[in-house]
Amino acid sequence: MSETAQKVFHKFLVYAPDKRDEGALGRRLSVRDQHVVVTRQNIASGFIRVASALITPESLDQEQKKMVGSVFICEAENAEKVREMIEADIYYTSDVWDPEKIVILGMLPATPLP
């Protein structure tokens, strides 16, 4: 009887800052609904464990938050799978995220993930 090898999944932190040009926030808001739908699908599948928009410190106490990027904790076989997800995202393809500044790092969480 042959045993099927279990896939090993690793945790990854993704930092995806928005571009800083004048139109970046407008582009983000124009495709946000599509981004949220796909992100929720990736959360439901377990690929994304944590997802958040990043906001400016000044907007913490304001009703209108100024979003300036995204952060994720993903669980995948390798960093390439995470990069594929990021590069397929509407924020990436619609010129919202700054591809030169996206960071994907392996991580070893010290606390349980949701």
mmCIF file of C-alpha atoms in Angstrom:
data_model
loop_
_atom_site.group_PDB
_atom_site.id
_atom_site.type_symbol
_atom_site.label_atom_id
_atom_site.label_comp_id
_atom_site.label_asym_id
_atom_site.label_seq_id
_atom_site.Cartn_x
_atom_site.Cartn_y
_atom_site.Cartn_z
ATOM 1 C CA MET A 1 0.000 0.000 0.000
ATOM 2 C CA SER A 2 1.519 3.298 -1.045
ATOM 3 C CA GLU A 3 1.255 6.340 1.135
ATOM 4 C CA THR A 4 0.330 9.654 -0.421
ATOM 5 C CA ALA A 5 2.729 12.378 0.591
ATOM 6 C CA GLN A 6 1.058 15.234 2.426
ATOM 7 C CA LYS A 7 1.629 18.655 0.899
ATOM 8 C CA VAL A 8 3.529 20.990 3.162
ATOM 9 C CA PHE A 9 2.080 24.461 3.472
ATOM 10 C CA HIS A 10 4.145 27.395 4.638
ATOM 11 C CA LYS A 11 3.068 30.782 5.945
ATOM 12 C CA PHE A 12 3.927 33.948 4.019
ATOM 13 C CA LEU A 13 3.608 37.629 4.816
ATOM 14 C CA VAL A 14 2.775 39.841 1.844
ATOM 15 C CA TYR A 15 3.280 43.605 1.917
ATOM 16 C CA ALA A 16 1.768 45.291 -1.155
ATOM 17 C CA PRO A 17 1.989 49.088 -0.994
ATOM 18 C CA ASP A 18 -0.014 51.223 -3.368
ATOM 19 C CA LYS A 19 1.654 53.470 -5.905
ATOM 20 C CA ARG A 20 1.936 57.056 -4.696
ATOM 21 C CA ASP A 21 0.817 58.955 -7.765
ATOM 22 C CA GLU A 22 -2.210 61.219 -7.584
ATOM 23 C CA GLY A 23 -4.556 58.695 -9.225
ATOM 24 C CA ALA A 24 -3.612 55.633 -7.145
ATOM 25 C CA LEU A 25 -6.393 55.940 -4.569
ATOM 26 C CA GLY A 26 -8.972 56.515 -7.309
ATOM 27 C CA ARG A 27 -7.804 53.390 -9.167
ATOM 28 C CA ARG A 28 -7.966 51.416 -5.903
ATOM 29 C CA LEU A 29 -11.515 52.514 -5.180
ATOM 30 C CA SER A 30 -12.683 51.875 -8.756
ATOM 31 C CA VAL A 31 -11.773 48.154 -8.607
ATOM 32 C CA ARG A 32 -12.112 47.561 -4.863
ATOM 33 C CA ASP A 33 -15.341 45.537 -5.100
ATOM 34 C CA GLN A 34 -13.704 43.061 -7.512
ATOM 35 C CA HIS A 35 -10.640 42.814 -5.266
ATOM 36 C CA VAL A 36 -12.800 42.097 -2.204
ATOM 37 C CA VAL A 37 -14.752 39.311 -3.978
ATOM 38 C CA VAL A 38 -11.580 37.448 -4.985
ATOM 39 C CA THR A 39 -9.948 38.034 -1.593
ATOM 40 C CA ARG A 40 -12.990 36.555 0.158
ATOM 41 C CA GLN A 41 -12.769 33.495 -2.117
ATOM 42 C CA ASN A 42 -9.095 33.072 -1.184
ATOM 43 C CA ILE A 43 -9.988 33.421 2.502
ATOM 44 C CA ALA A 44 -12.748 30.800 2.165
ATOM 45 C CA SER A 45 -10.306 28.367 0.538
ATOM 46 C CA GLY A 46 -7.760 28.888 3.339
ATOM 47 C CA PHE A 47 -5.143 30.368 1.004
ATOM 48 C CA ILE A 48 -5.382 33.768 2.710
ATOM 49 C CA ARG A 49 -5.463 33.557 6.501
ATOM 50 C CA VAL A 50 -5.404 37.310 7.246
ATOM 51 C CA ALA A 51 -6.087 40.241 4.906
ATOM 52 C CA SER A 52 -6.095 43.952 5.581
ATOM 53 C CA ALA A 53 -5.952 47.305 3.878
ATOM 54 C CA LEU A 54 -3.168 49.529 5.139
ATOM 55 C CA ILE A 55 -4.124 53.072 6.100
ATOM 56 C CA THR A 56 -2.185 56.205 6.959
ATOM 57 C CA PRO A 57 -1.596 56.894 10.665
ATOM 58 C CA GLU A 58 -3.321 60.276 10.241
ATOM 59 C CA SER A 59 -6.535 58.648 9.059
ATOM 60 C CA LEU A 60 -6.856 56.269 12.042
ATOM 61 C CA ASP A 61 -9.134 58.712 13.865
ATOM 62 C CA GLN A 62 -10.875 60.041 10.776
ATOM 63 C CA GLU A 63 -14.165 58.732 9.448
ATOM 64 C CA GLN A 64 -12.709 58.522 5.929
ATOM 65 C CA LYS A 65 -9.672 56.197 6.027
ATOM 66 C CA LYS A 66 -6.906 56.760 3.481
ATOM 67 C CA MET A 67 -5.865 53.356 2.149
ATOM 68 C CA VAL A 68 -2.247 53.094 1.010
ATOM 69 C CA GLY A 69 -1.656 49.377 0.501
ATOM 70 C CA SER A 70 -2.527 45.841 1.514
ATOM 71 C CA VAL A 71 -1.111 43.145 3.752
ATOM 72 C CA PHE A 72 -1.842 39.423 3.770
ATOM 73 C CA ILE A 73 -0.817 36.314 5.612
ATOM 74 C CA CYS A 74 -1.082 33.418 3.191
ATOM 75 C CA GLU A 75 -0.661 29.677 3.512
ATOM 76 C CA ALA A 76 0.773 28.004 0.418
ATOM 77 C CA GLU A 77 3.196 25.374 -0.838
ATOM 78 C CA ASN A 78 5.728 28.006 -1.870
ATOM 79 C CA ALA A 79 6.292 31.706 -2.458
ATOM 80 C CA GLU A 80 5.666 31.312 -6.191
ATOM 81 C CA LYS A 81 2.016 30.335 -5.511
ATOM 82 C CA VAL A 82 1.643 33.490 -3.419
ATOM 83 C CA ARG A 83 3.279 35.626 -6.117
ATOM 84 C CA GLU A 84 0.872 34.139 -8.711
ATOM 85 C CA MET A 85 -2.096 35.150 -6.537
ATOM 86 C CA ILE A 86 -0.720 38.670 -6.094
ATOM 87 C CA GLU A 87 0.036 39.143 -9.802
ATOM 88 C CA ALA A 88 -3.475 37.960 -10.749
ATOM 89 C CA ASP A 89 -5.135 40.396 -8.324
ATOM 90 C CA ILE A 90 -7.046 43.327 -9.839
ATOM 91 C CA TYR A 91 -5.002 45.748 -7.719
ATOM 92 C CA TYR A 92 -1.854 44.460 -9.402
ATOM 93 C CA THR A 93 -3.280 44.378 -12.934
ATOM 94 C CA SER A 94 -4.981 47.793 -12.524
ATOM 95 C CA ASP A 95 -1.784 49.565 -11.519
ATOM 96 C CA VAL A 96 -2.795 50.125 -7.882
ATOM 97 C CA TRP A 97 -0.018 48.210 -6.103
ATOM 98 C CA ASP A 98 3.590 49.185 -6.739
ATOM 99 C CA PRO A 99 5.109 45.960 -8.153
ATOM 100 C CA GLU A 100 8.651 47.158 -7.388
ATOM 101 C CA LYS A 101 7.853 47.359 -3.667
ATOM 102 C CA ILE A 102 5.821 44.184 -3.101
ATOM 103 C CA VAL A 103 7.458 41.961 -0.498
ATOM 104 C CA ILE A 104 6.701 38.265 0.064
ATOM 105 C CA LEU A 105 8.467 36.697 3.028
ATOM 106 C CA GLY A 106 8.192 33.302 4.676
ATOM 107 C CA MET A 107 7.210 33.487 8.308
ATOM 108 C CA LEU A 108 7.097 31.359 11.431
ATOM 109 C CA PRO A 109 4.117 32.642 13.454
ATOM 110 C CA ALA A 110 4.552 32.675 17.216
ATOM 111 C CA THR A 111 0.782 32.775 17.715
ATOM 112 C CA PRO A 112 -2.075 30.811 16.154
ATOM 113 C CA LEU A 113 -3.563 32.202 12.959
ATOM 114 C CA PRO A 114 -7.317 32.518 12.459
#
